[in-house]
Amino acid sequence: MSIRLPAADGGYRLYRPRTDPLAPLVCGPARSRSFYAAAHVVADPLAACAGGPDSQAGPPVDWEATLAFRHRLWAQGLGVAEAMDTAQRGMGLGWPAAAELIRRSAAEARAVGGRIVCGAGTDQLAPGGGHTLTAITAAYEEQLAHVESCGAGAVLMASRALAAAARGPEDYAQVYGRLLRQSARPVVLHWLGPMFDPELAGYWGHADLDAATEVFLKVIADCPEKVDGIKVSLLEAERERDIRRRLPPGVRCYTGDDYHYPELIAGERGGEPGSDALLGVFDPIAPLAARAGLALDRDDPAGFRALLDPTVALSRHLFAPPTRHYKTGVVLLAWLAGYQEHFTMLSGLQSARPLPHLATAYEQADLLGLFPEPERAEARMRQLLAVYGVAS
């Protein structure tokens, strides 16, 4: 097999796909770390572009394929982080569809004993500013109550509405303090950087990240018993290490750093424990992430790094600026791998990345052995090239 792929410089290169994919893996969860994959949703291609997140035509989600993908993650021992950024929250998946996704996924998780946490935010509020802190808190409370009523753990997602309304750090402390005091079980806090969502710039009341970190840690320190952990998605490894060292006992640090995750999960050579993980890149690299977790259970850090270090090139490519469009590559790889029958995304975001970017994602994923049937992946990549008028 060989395929002619477009390059970023406007030329072409001939690529010969590998023929020895990873063998199927079924295992229980790793014991040494908690690994969650932030999972994508499979769009219904007949409805995905019909009206956007507020359409009254019904959720544009292929429920069967979406839930089947989550079962694949659970079968490999990974937890599912549901209705998060990877599922196109705020980029095609509105709150009504997200609420249904949470309900369905939580029920499936209970049926198979799978681990699940779900995003709770404020995206039922109309876009733009002008919302009061009372309205923002009520929106959070509604979503938190829904997640908890479904029997899942909650991830308190960063709020665009709060970023627009807050006058300073004290407003963040007020909103988050109220939510933590009334939560039925410990939650995960999420600091999502502006590279993932530009509307979250200045979160925690400061543009300066050092000052914002102090606010973030103070919110945790005021109510540590209600915080299971924190997910840091800033793409700054040293900042995450500093935060991790300063957390109260019993509060986990879930890395959301899709650039430096192997080193952050592995921990320090001096014996400092590593981060747990809640990562969007674990969606496409699930078979390798699961194997890496088992290597840590065997006290084999070298084997762990040997499995995960080679995936960083793919992850950095998928999450290249504009980082918020990483979902396009994630969904492409799910289609090429045969986990869904089309390359269609909510709100038409399959067009958010140029063809050379998609071609490189295919090549790098194939080099890692991530396609169960390389021949099918190659054939589907040829189909995509043909749509763009490229002879392969």
mmCIF file of C-alpha atoms in Angstrom:
data_model
loop_
_atom_site.group_PDB
_atom_site.id
_atom_site.type_symbol
_atom_site.label_atom_id
_atom_site.label_comp_id
_atom_site.label_asym_id
_atom_site.label_seq_id
_atom_site.Cartn_x
_atom_site.Cartn_y
_atom_site.Cartn_z
ATOM 1 C CA MET A 1 0.000 0.000 0.000
ATOM 2 C CA SER A 2 1.114 3.568 -0.668
ATOM 3 C CA ILE A 3 -0.742 6.843 -0.754
ATOM 4 C CA ARG A 4 0.145 10.277 -2.114
ATOM 5 C CA LEU A 5 -0.424 12.890 0.593
ATOM 6 C CA PRO A 6 -0.493 16.682 0.285
ATOM 7 C CA ALA A 7 2.198 18.546 2.190
ATOM 8 C CA ALA A 8 2.041 21.929 3.924
ATOM 9 C CA ASP A 9 4.428 23.448 1.343
ATOM 10 C CA GLY A 10 1.959 22.787 -1.475
ATOM 11 C CA GLY A 11 3.700 19.675 -2.744
ATOM 12 C CA TYR A 12 3.112 15.978 -2.225
ATOM 13 C CA ARG A 13 4.818 13.069 -0.530
ATOM 14 C CA LEU A 14 4.408 9.327 -0.946
ATOM 15 C CA TYR A 15 3.548 7.516 2.260
ATOM 16 C CA ARG A 16 3.521 3.771 2.774
ATOM 17 C CA PRO A 17 1.122 2.809 5.632
ATOM 18 C CA ARG A 18 2.185 0.251 8.197
ATOM 19 C CA THR A 19 0.471 -3.121 8.207
ATOM 20 C CA ASP A 20 0.945 -4.142 11.865
ATOM 21 C CA PRO A 21 -1.563 -2.212 14.011
ATOM 22 C CA LEU A 22 -1.787 -2.546 17.762
ATOM 23 C CA ALA A 23 -3.514 -5.705 18.914
ATOM 24 C CA PRO A 24 -6.919 -5.257 20.578
ATOM 25 C CA LEU A 25 -6.721 -4.586 24.303
ATOM 26 C CA VAL A 26 -9.316 -5.290 26.984
ATOM 27 C CA CYS A 27 -8.261 -4.531 30.540
ATOM 28 C CA GLY A 28 -9.341 -2.998 33.802
ATOM 29 C CA PRO A 29 -8.399 0.517 34.912
ATOM 30 C CA ALA A 30 -4.867 1.340 35.952
ATOM 31 C CA ARG A 31 -4.299 1.347 39.701
ATOM 32 C CA SER A 32 -1.451 3.851 39.894
ATOM 33 C CA ARG A 33 -3.198 6.751 38.128
ATOM 34 C CA SER A 34 -6.716 7.829 37.182
ATOM 35 C CA PHE A 35 -6.959 8.194 33.399
ATOM 36 C CA TYR A 36 -9.961 9.921 31.809
ATOM 37 C CA ALA A 37 -10.392 10.429 28.088
ATOM 38 C CA ALA A 38 -12.400 13.510 27.157
ATOM 39 C CA ALA A 39 -14.511 11.861 24.468
ATOM 40 C CA HIS A 40 -15.848 13.351 21.233
ATOM 41 C CA VAL A 41 -19.437 13.062 20.041
ATOM 42 C CA VAL A 42 -20.456 11.449 16.765
ATOM 43 C CA ALA A 43 -22.677 13.814 14.818
ATOM 44 C CA ASP A 44 -25.798 12.780 12.970
ATOM 45 C CA PRO A 45 -24.755 13.776 9.431
ATOM 46 C CA LEU A 46 -28.356 14.537 8.434
ATOM 47 C CA ALA A 47 -28.834 17.007 11.278
ATOM 48 C CA ALA A 48 -25.379 18.141 12.366
ATOM 49 C CA CYS A 49 -25.405 21.378 10.367
ATOM 50 C CA ALA A 50 -29.159 21.984 10.344
ATOM 51 C CA GLY A 51 -29.446 24.668 12.981
ATOM 52 C CA GLY A 52 -26.533 24.831 15.378
ATOM 53 C CA PRO A 53 -26.609 24.218 19.143
ATOM 54 C CA ASP A 54 -29.927 26.019 19.693
ATOM 55 C CA SER A 55 -31.835 24.271 16.919
ATOM 56 C CA GLN A 56 -35.283 22.985 17.816
ATOM 57 C CA ALA A 57 -34.875 20.062 15.402
ATOM 58 C CA GLY A 58 -33.515 17.835 18.175
ATOM 59 C CA PRO A 59 -29.982 16.943 19.252
ATOM 60 C CA PRO A 60 -27.769 16.432 16.154
ATOM 61 C CA VAL A 61 -26.010 13.459 17.766
ATOM 62 C CA ASP A 62 -25.735 9.871 16.602
ATOM 63 C CA TRP A 63 -26.413 8.356 20.004
ATOM 64 C CA GLU A 64 -25.643 4.754 19.066
ATOM 65 C CA ALA A 65 -22.208 5.511 17.621
ATOM 66 C CA THR A 66 -21.406 8.019 20.366
ATOM 67 C CA LEU A 67 -22.145 5.557 23.156
ATOM 68 C CA ALA A 68 -20.384 2.710 21.353
ATOM 69 C CA PHE A 69 -17.203 4.777 21.355
ATOM 70 C CA ARG A 70 -17.472 5.280 25.105
ATOM 71 C CA HIS A 71 -17.821 1.527 25.586
ATOM 72 C CA ARG A 72 -14.521 1.109 23.706
ATOM 73 C CA LEU A 73 -12.854 3.459 26.162
ATOM 74 C CA TRP A 74 -14.283 1.665 29.212
ATOM 75 C CA ALA A 75 -13.252 -1.724 27.781
ATOM 76 C CA GLN A 76 -9.657 -0.474 27.707
ATOM 77 C CA GLY A 77 -9.781 0.605 31.341
ATOM 78 C CA LEU A 78 -10.085 4.333 30.696
ATOM 79 C CA GLY A 79 -12.613 6.589 32.342
ATOM 80 C CA VAL A 80 -14.806 8.886 30.265
ATOM 81 C CA ALA A 81 -14.880 12.650 30.759
ATOM 82 C CA GLU A 82 -18.253 13.427 29.254
ATOM 83 C CA ALA A 83 -19.694 16.585 27.696
ATOM 84 C CA MET A 84 -16.398 18.435 27.896
ATOM 85 C CA ASP A 85 -14.594 20.648 25.394
ATOM 86 C CA THR A 86 -13.763 17.631 23.219
ATOM 87 C CA ALA A 87 -17.503 16.978 22.828
ATOM 88 C CA GLN A 88 -17.816 20.456 21.262
ATOM 89 C CA ARG A 89 -19.386 22.163 24.270
ATOM 90 C CA GLY A 90 -19.888 25.734 23.149
ATOM 91 C CA MET A 91 -18.881 24.804 19.599
ATOM 92 C CA GLY A 92 -21.955 22.967 18.360
ATOM 93 C CA LEU A 93 -23.216 21.004 21.364
ATOM 94 C CA GLY A 94 -25.732 23.093 23.309
ATOM 95 C CA TRP A 95 -26.919 22.388 26.847
ATOM 96 C CA PRO A 96 -30.095 20.415 25.915
ATOM 97 C CA ALA A 97 -28.022 17.938 23.880
ATOM 98 C CA ALA A 98 -25.252 17.904 26.499
ATOM 99 C CA ALA A 99 -27.794 17.118 29.240
ATOM 100 C CA GLU A 100 -29.104 14.182 27.204
ATOM 101 C CA LEU A 101 -25.558 13.015 26.504
ATOM 102 C CA ILE A 102 -24.755 13.081 30.220
ATOM 103 C CA ARG A 103 -27.914 11.152 31.069
ATOM 104 C CA ARG A 104 -27.283 8.455 28.478
ATOM 105 C CA SER A 105 -23.563 8.082 29.139
ATOM 106 C CA ALA A 106 -23.990 7.931 32.909
ATOM 107 C CA ALA A 107 -26.559 5.144 32.507
ATOM 108 C CA GLU A 108 -24.213 3.196 30.228
ATOM 109 C CA ALA A 109 -21.347 3.689 32.689
ATOM 110 C CA ARG A 110 -23.430 2.224 35.518
ATOM 111 C CA ALA A 111 -24.338 -0.765 33.362
ATOM 112 C CA VAL A 112 -20.694 -1.738 32.777
ATOM 113 C CA GLY A 113 -19.028 -0.326 35.887
ATOM 114 C CA GLY A 114 -17.219 2.348 33.889
ATOM 115 C CA ARG A 115 -15.798 5.496 35.443
ATOM 116 C CA ILE A 116 -17.341 8.777 34.341
ATOM 117 C CA VAL A 117 -17.217 12.462 35.170
ATOM 118 C CA CYS A 118 -19.306 15.055 33.344
ATOM 119 C CA GLY A 119 -18.936 18.724 32.560
ATOM 120 C CA ALA A 120 -21.184 21.237 34.311
ATOM 121 C CA GLY A 121 -21.067 24.810 33.083
ATOM 122 C CA THR A 122 -23.261 27.764 32.208
ATOM 123 C CA ASP A 123 -23.773 27.366 28.464
ATOM 124 C CA GLN A 124 -27.585 27.415 28.724
ATOM 125 C CA LEU A 125 -27.204 31.192 29.128
ATOM 126 C CA ALA A 126 -27.403 33.284 25.988
ATOM 127 C CA PRO A 127 -24.003 34.111 24.446
ATOM 128 C CA GLY A 128 -22.468 37.455 25.261
ATOM 129 C CA GLY A 129 -22.164 39.449 28.460
ATOM 130 C CA GLY A 130 -24.816 41.022 30.630
ATOM 131 C CA HIS A 131 -25.537 38.077 32.928
ATOM 132 C CA THR A 132 -25.558 38.681 36.678
ATOM 133 C CA LEU A 133 -23.558 36.575 39.103
ATOM 134 C CA THR A 134 -26.869 35.304 40.474
ATOM 135 C CA ALA A 135 -27.923 34.060 37.024
ATOM 136 C CA ILE A 136 -24.506 32.527 36.381
ATOM 137 C CA THR A 137 -24.540 30.721 39.717
ATOM 138 C CA ALA A 138 -28.058 29.430 39.045
ATOM 139 C CA ALA A 139 -26.982 28.126 35.650
ATOM 140 C CA TYR A 140 -24.072 26.277 37.232
ATOM 141 C CA GLU A 141 -26.401 24.902 39.920
ATOM 142 C CA GLU A 142 -28.828 23.581 37.310
ATOM 143 C CA GLN A 143 -26.122 21.698 35.443
ATOM 144 C CA LEU A 144 -24.401 20.463 38.615
ATOM 145 C CA ALA A 145 -27.719 19.114 39.912
ATOM 146 C CA HIS A 146 -28.323 17.322 36.605
ATOM 147 C CA VAL A 147 -24.907 15.658 36.620
ATOM 148 C CA GLU A 148 -25.288 14.545 40.229
ATOM 149 C CA SER A 149 -28.831 13.295 39.657
ATOM 150 C CA CYS A 150 -27.435 11.068 36.902
ATOM 151 C CA GLY A 151 -25.007 9.529 39.394
ATOM 152 C CA ALA A 152 -21.842 10.967 37.841
ATOM 153 C CA GLY A 153 -19.018 13.063 39.212
ATOM 154 C CA ALA A 154 -18.979 16.680 38.086
ATOM 155 C CA VAL A 155 -16.314 18.784 36.428
ATOM 156 C CA LEU A 156 -17.012 22.474 36.997
ATOM 157 C CA MET A 157 -16.068 23.860 33.599
ATOM 158 C CA ALA A 158 -14.780 27.375 33.087
ATOM 159 C CA SER A 159 -17.628 29.727 32.219
ATOM 160 C CA ARG A 160 -17.596 32.276 29.390
ATOM 161 C CA ALA A 161 -20.443 34.083 31.118
ATOM 162 C CA LEU A 162 -18.479 34.354 34.365
ATOM 163 C CA ALA A 163 -15.364 35.536 32.530
ATOM 164 C CA ALA A 164 -17.449 38.330 30.969
ATOM 165 C CA ALA A 165 -19.297 39.312 34.149
ATOM 166 C CA ALA A 166 -16.677 39.033 36.897
ATOM 167 C CA ARG A 167 -15.232 42.330 38.107
ATOM 168 C CA GLY A 168 -12.362 40.678 39.946
ATOM 169 C CA PRO A 169 -11.156 37.620 41.873
ATOM 170 C CA GLU A 170 -13.785 38.040 44.576
ATOM 171 C CA ASP A 171 -16.564 37.268 42.084
ATOM 172 C CA TYR A 172 -14.944 33.954 41.164
ATOM 173 C CA ALA A 173 -14.514 33.122 44.855
ATOM 174 C CA GLN A 174 -18.187 33.898 45.480
ATOM 175 C CA VAL A 175 -19.520 31.725 42.644
ATOM 176 C CA TYR A 176 -17.206 28.775 43.118
ATOM 177 C CA GLY A 177 -17.455 28.884 46.894
ATOM 178 C CA ARG A 178 -21.244 28.591 46.737
ATOM 179 C CA LEU A 179 -21.057 25.701 44.265
ATOM 180 C CA LEU A 180 -18.529 23.780 46.327
ATOM 181 C CA ARG A 181 -20.459 24.223 49.560
ATOM 182 C CA GLN A 182 -23.642 22.753 48.075
ATOM 183 C CA SER A 183 -22.168 19.981 45.898
ATOM 184 C CA ALA A 184 -23.251 16.516 46.985
ATOM 185 C CA ARG A 185 -19.823 14.997 46.322
ATOM 186 C CA PRO A 186 -16.318 16.277 45.566
ATOM 187 C CA VAL A 187 -15.971 17.839 42.134
ATOM 188 C CA VAL A 188 -13.172 18.491 39.675
ATOM 189 C CA LEU A 189 -12.338 22.125 38.994
ATOM 190 C CA HIS A 190 -11.216 23.022 35.475
ATOM 191 C CA TRP A 191 -8.938 25.862 34.428
ATOM 192 C CA LEU A 192 -9.129 26.036 30.627
ATOM 193 C CA GLY A 193 -6.672 28.443 29.085
ATOM 194 C CA PRO A 194 -7.490 30.983 26.368
ATOM 195 C CA MET A 195 -5.644 28.924 23.760
ATOM 196 C CA PHE A 196 -8.588 26.504 24.017
ATOM 197 C CA ASP A 197 -11.215 29.248 24.281
ATOM 198 C CA PRO A 198 -10.270 32.916 23.725
ATOM 199 C CA GLU A 199 -13.351 34.042 25.671
ATOM 200 C CA LEU A 200 -11.762 32.675 28.856
ATOM 201 C CA ALA A 201 -8.853 35.108 28.860
ATOM 202 C CA GLY A 202 -8.316 36.660 32.294
ATOM 203 C CA TYR A 203 -10.066 33.853 34.141
ATOM 204 C CA TRP A 204 -9.886 33.995 37.952
ATOM 205 C CA GLY A 205 -9.810 37.788 37.682
ATOM 206 C CA HIS A 206 -6.258 38.253 36.385
ATOM 207 C CA ALA A 207 -4.560 38.303 32.994
ATOM 208 C CA ASP A 208 -1.308 37.514 34.831
ATOM 209 C CA LEU A 209 -1.184 33.741 35.292
ATOM 210 C CA ASP A 210 0.817 33.926 38.523
ATOM 211 C CA ALA A 211 -1.862 36.083 40.133
ATOM 212 C CA ALA A 212 -4.637 33.906 38.682
ATOM 213 C CA THR A 213 -2.961 30.816 40.133
ATOM 214 C CA GLU A 214 -3.121 32.295 43.620
ATOM 215 C CA VAL A 215 -6.867 32.877 43.271
ATOM 216 C CA PHE A 216 -7.413 29.368 41.917
ATOM 217 C CA LEU A 217 -5.489 27.765 44.786
ATOM 218 C CA LYS A 218 -7.310 29.910 47.364
ATOM 219 C CA VAL A 219 -10.692 28.664 46.054
ATOM 220 C CA ILE A 220 -9.466 25.079 46.587
ATOM 221 C CA ALA A 221 -7.910 25.785 49.998
ATOM 222 C CA ASP A 222 -11.174 27.270 51.273
ATOM 223 C CA CYS A 223 -13.088 24.023 50.645
ATOM 224 C CA PRO A 224 -10.619 21.164 49.985
ATOM 225 C CA GLU A 225 -12.988 18.425 51.141
ATOM 226 C CA LYS A 226 -15.304 19.266 48.221
ATOM 227 C CA VAL A 227 -12.559 19.129 45.566
ATOM 228 C CA ASP A 228 -11.651 15.734 44.129
ATOM 229 C CA GLY A 229 -9.072 17.342 41.893
ATOM 230 C CA ILE A 230 -8.184 20.080 39.493
ATOM 231 C CA LYS A 231 -7.691 19.847 35.741
ATOM 232 C CA VAL A 232 -5.118 22.284 34.417
ATOM 233 C CA SER A 233 -5.246 23.002 30.674
ATOM 234 C CA LEU A 234 -2.693 25.775 30.232
ATOM 235 C CA LEU A 235 -0.018 23.933 28.198
ATOM 236 C CA GLU A 236 2.653 25.056 30.700
ATOM 237 C CA ALA A 237 4.323 22.064 32.321
ATOM 238 C CA GLU A 238 6.228 23.931 35.026
ATOM 239 C CA ARG A 239 3.135 25.857 36.099
ATOM 240 C CA GLU A 240 1.248 22.576 36.496
ATOM 241 C CA ARG A 241 4.080 21.134 38.586
ATOM 242 C CA ASP A 242 3.985 24.187 40.847
ATOM 243 C CA ILE A 243 0.219 23.915 41.269
ATOM 244 C CA ARG A 244 0.484 20.186 41.946
ATOM 245 C CA ARG A 245 3.023 20.731 44.735
ATOM 246 C CA ARG A 246 0.767 23.289 46.421
ATOM 247 C CA LEU A 247 -2.481 21.332 46.468
ATOM 248 C CA PRO A 248 -3.971 20.261 49.808
ATOM 249 C CA PRO A 249 -3.524 16.573 50.716
ATOM 250 C CA GLY A 250 -6.008 14.353 48.905
ATOM 251 C CA VAL A 251 -6.689 16.770 46.036
ATOM 252 C CA ARG A 252 -5.602 15.302 42.708
ATOM 253 C CA CYS A 253 -4.011 17.144 39.834
ATOM 254 C CA TYR A 254 -5.452 15.974 36.511
ATOM 255 C CA THR A 255 -3.196 17.077 33.710
ATOM 256 C CA GLY A 256 -4.972 18.633 30.763
ATOM 257 C CA ASP A 257 -1.668 19.464 29.072
ATOM 258 C CA ASP A 258 -1.802 17.831 25.651
ATOM 259 C CA TYR A 259 1.794 18.923 24.963
ATOM 260 C CA HIS A 260 3.649 17.574 28.021
ATOM 261 C CA TYR A 261 1.448 14.787 29.425
ATOM 262 C CA PRO A 262 4.020 11.912 29.489
ATOM 263 C CA GLU A 263 6.448 13.771 31.736
ATOM 264 C CA LEU A 264 3.680 15.220 33.905
ATOM 265 C CA ILE A 265 1.999 11.859 34.475
ATOM 266 C CA ALA A 266 5.289 10.035 35.075
ATOM 267 C CA GLY A 267 6.288 12.379 37.901
ATOM 268 C CA GLU A 268 9.690 13.585 38.997
ATOM 269 C CA ARG A 269 12.802 11.472 39.297
ATOM 270 C CA GLY A 270 13.197 12.632 42.864
ATOM 271 C CA GLY A 271 10.090 10.683 43.812
ATOM 272 C CA GLU A 272 7.466 13.401 43.524
ATOM 273 C CA PRO A 273 4.214 11.752 42.373
ATOM 274 C CA GLY A 274 2.938 12.532 38.905
ATOM 275 C CA SER A 275 -0.368 13.892 37.744
ATOM 276 C CA ASP A 276 -3.479 11.923 36.989
ATOM 277 C CA ALA A 277 -4.922 12.641 33.538
ATOM 278 C CA LEU A 278 -8.044 14.046 31.925
ATOM 279 C CA LEU A 279 -7.056 14.582 28.318
ATOM 280 C CA GLY A 280 -8.654 15.121 24.943
ATOM 281 C CA VAL A 281 -5.749 13.372 23.238
ATOM 282 C CA PHE A 282 -6.596 10.165 25.121
ATOM 283 C CA ASP A 283 -9.603 9.898 22.783
ATOM 284 C CA PRO A 284 -7.513 9.057 19.672
ATOM 285 C CA ILE A 285 -4.577 7.413 21.497
ATOM 286 C CA ALA A 286 -6.671 5.346 23.932
ATOM 287 C CA PRO A 287 -4.980 1.989 23.122
ATOM 288 C CA LEU A 288 -1.548 3.424 23.927
ATOM 289 C CA ALA A 289 -2.741 5.388 26.959
ATOM 290 C CA ALA A 290 -4.269 2.220 28.436
ATOM 291 C CA ARG A 291 -1.057 0.257 27.892
ATOM 292 C CA ALA A 292 0.975 3.060 29.438
ATOM 293 C CA GLY A 293 -1.184 3.035 32.561
ATOM 294 C CA LEU A 294 -0.551 -0.681 32.969
ATOM 295 C CA ALA A 295 3.192 -0.061 32.640
ATOM 296 C CA LEU A 296 3.037 2.333 35.593
ATOM 297 C CA ASP A 297 1.182 -0.338 37.569
ATOM 298 C CA ARG A 298 4.171 -2.637 36.906
ATOM 299 C CA ASP A 299 6.493 0.093 38.214
ATOM 300 C CA ASP A 300 7.953 0.407 34.736
ATOM 301 C CA PRO A 301 8.380 4.158 34.106
ATOM 302 C CA ALA A 302 10.690 3.514 31.172
ATOM 303 C CA GLY A 303 8.050 1.349 29.520
ATOM 304 C CA PHE A 304 5.457 4.032 30.220
ATOM 305 C CA ARG A 305 7.546 6.681 28.484
ATOM 306 C CA ALA A 306 8.363 4.337 25.605
ATOM 307 C CA LEU A 307 4.629 3.993 24.952
ATOM 308 C CA LEU A 308 3.531 7.613 25.427
ATOM 309 C CA ASP A 309 6.499 9.707 24.306
ATOM 310 C CA PRO A 310 6.027 8.796 20.619
ATOM 311 C CA THR A 311 2.417 10.035 20.778
ATOM 312 C CA VAL A 312 3.423 13.609 21.611
ATOM 313 C CA ALA A 313 4.161 14.517 17.984
ATOM 314 C CA LEU A 314 0.611 13.550 17.012
ATOM 315 C CA SER A 315 -0.861 15.395 19.988
ATOM 316 C CA ARG A 316 1.085 18.583 19.318
ATOM 317 C CA HIS A 317 -0.049 18.420 15.715
ATOM 318 C CA LEU A 318 -3.720 17.931 16.625
ATOM 319 C CA PHE A 319 -3.560 20.738 19.196
ATOM 320 C CA ALA A 320 -1.579 23.184 17.064
ATOM 321 C CA PRO A 321 -2.956 26.749 16.961
ATOM 322 C CA PRO A 322 -5.765 27.551 16.723
ATOM 323 C CA THR A 323 -5.866 24.950 19.497
ATOM 324 C CA ARG A 324 -9.655 25.017 19.882
ATOM 325 C CA HIS A 325 -9.966 23.215 16.534
ATOM 326 C CA TYR A 326 -8.183 20.083 17.768
ATOM 327 C CA LYS A 327 -11.539 18.283 17.701
ATOM 328 C CA THR A 328 -11.397 18.161 13.898
ATOM 329 C CA GLY A 329 -8.354 15.902 13.960
ATOM 330 C CA VAL A 330 -9.819 13.788 16.760
ATOM 331 C CA VAL A 331 -12.984 13.088 14.749
ATOM 332 C CA LEU A 332 -10.997 12.467 11.563
ATOM 333 C CA LEU A 333 -8.986 9.738 13.292
ATOM 334 C CA ALA A 334 -12.128 8.130 14.731
ATOM 335 C CA TRP A 335 -13.561 7.920 11.203
ATOM 336 C CA LEU A 336 -10.348 6.544 9.717
ATOM 337 C CA ALA A 337 -10.167 3.962 12.523
ATOM 338 C CA GLY A 338 -13.685 2.737 11.736
ATOM 339 C CA TYR A 339 -15.289 3.949 14.957
ATOM 340 C CA GLN A 340 -17.851 5.985 12.997
ATOM 341 C CA GLU A 341 -19.096 5.924 9.436
ATOM 342 C CA HIS A 342 -18.495 9.507 8.353
ATOM 343 C CA PHE A 343 -16.298 12.552 8.856
ATOM 344 C CA THR A 344 -19.006 15.030 9.848
ATOM 345 C CA MET A 345 -18.964 17.267 12.902
ATOM 346 C CA LEU A 346 -21.470 19.439 14.696
ATOM 347 C CA SER A 347 -21.724 22.884 13.070
ATOM 348 C CA GLY A 348 -19.667 21.691 10.112
ATOM 349 C CA LEU A 349 -16.359 21.910 11.978
ATOM 350 C CA GLN A 350 -14.839 19.108 9.896
ATOM 351 C CA SER A 351 -13.762 21.988 7.634
ATOM 352 C CA ALA A 352 -11.906 23.813 10.430
ATOM 353 C CA ARG A 353 -8.506 22.353 9.491
ATOM 354 C CA PRO A 354 -6.834 22.395 6.043
ATOM 355 C CA LEU A 355 -6.238 19.199 4.092
ATOM 356 C CA PRO A 356 -2.442 19.048 4.666
ATOM 357 C CA HIS A 357 -3.084 19.170 8.426
ATOM 358 C CA LEU A 358 -5.505 16.232 8.142
ATOM 359 C CA ALA A 359 -3.063 14.282 5.994
ATOM 360 C CA THR A 360 -0.311 14.661 8.576
ATOM 361 C CA ALA A 361 -2.684 13.551 11.349
ATOM 362 C CA TYR A 362 -3.456 10.408 9.345
ATOM 363 C CA GLU A 363 0.225 9.674 8.789
ATOM 364 C CA GLN A 364 1.252 10.186 12.408
ATOM 365 C CA ALA A 365 -1.618 8.090 13.769
ATOM 366 C CA ASP A 366 -0.795 5.309 11.333
ATOM 367 C CA LEU A 367 2.857 5.340 12.416
ATOM 368 C CA LEU A 368 1.622 4.693 15.969
ATOM 369 C CA GLY A 369 -0.468 1.697 14.864
ATOM 370 C CA LEU A 370 -3.738 3.319 15.939
ATOM 371 C CA PHE A 371 -5.847 2.098 12.999
ATOM 372 C CA PRO A 372 -7.212 -1.416 13.650
ATOM 373 C CA GLU A 373 -7.546 -1.955 9.884
ATOM 374 C CA PRO A 374 -4.867 0.043 8.042
ATOM 375 C CA GLU A 375 -6.373 -0.831 4.666
ATOM 376 C CA ARG A 376 -9.689 0.732 5.635
ATOM 377 C CA ALA A 377 -7.952 3.834 6.998
ATOM 378 C CA GLU A 378 -6.028 4.225 3.766
ATOM 379 C CA ALA A 379 -9.171 3.773 1.665
ATOM 380 C CA ARG A 380 -11.042 6.381 3.703
ATOM 381 C CA MET A 381 -8.137 8.808 3.461
ATOM 382 C CA ARG A 382 -8.266 8.377 -0.314
ATOM 383 C CA GLN A 383 -11.989 9.180 -0.211
ATOM 384 C CA LEU A 384 -11.265 12.403 1.686
ATOM 385 C CA LEU A 385 -8.527 13.371 -0.752
ATOM 386 C CA ALA A 386 -10.877 12.777 -3.662
ATOM 387 C CA VAL A 387 -13.486 15.107 -2.148
ATOM 388 C CA TYR A 388 -10.813 17.828 -2.212
ATOM 389 C CA GLY A 389 -9.940 16.970 -5.808
ATOM 390 C CA VAL A 390 -6.598 15.417 -4.942
ATOM 391 C CA ALA A 391 -5.547 12.287 -6.809
ATOM 392 C CA SER A 392 -3.925 9.911 -4.348
#
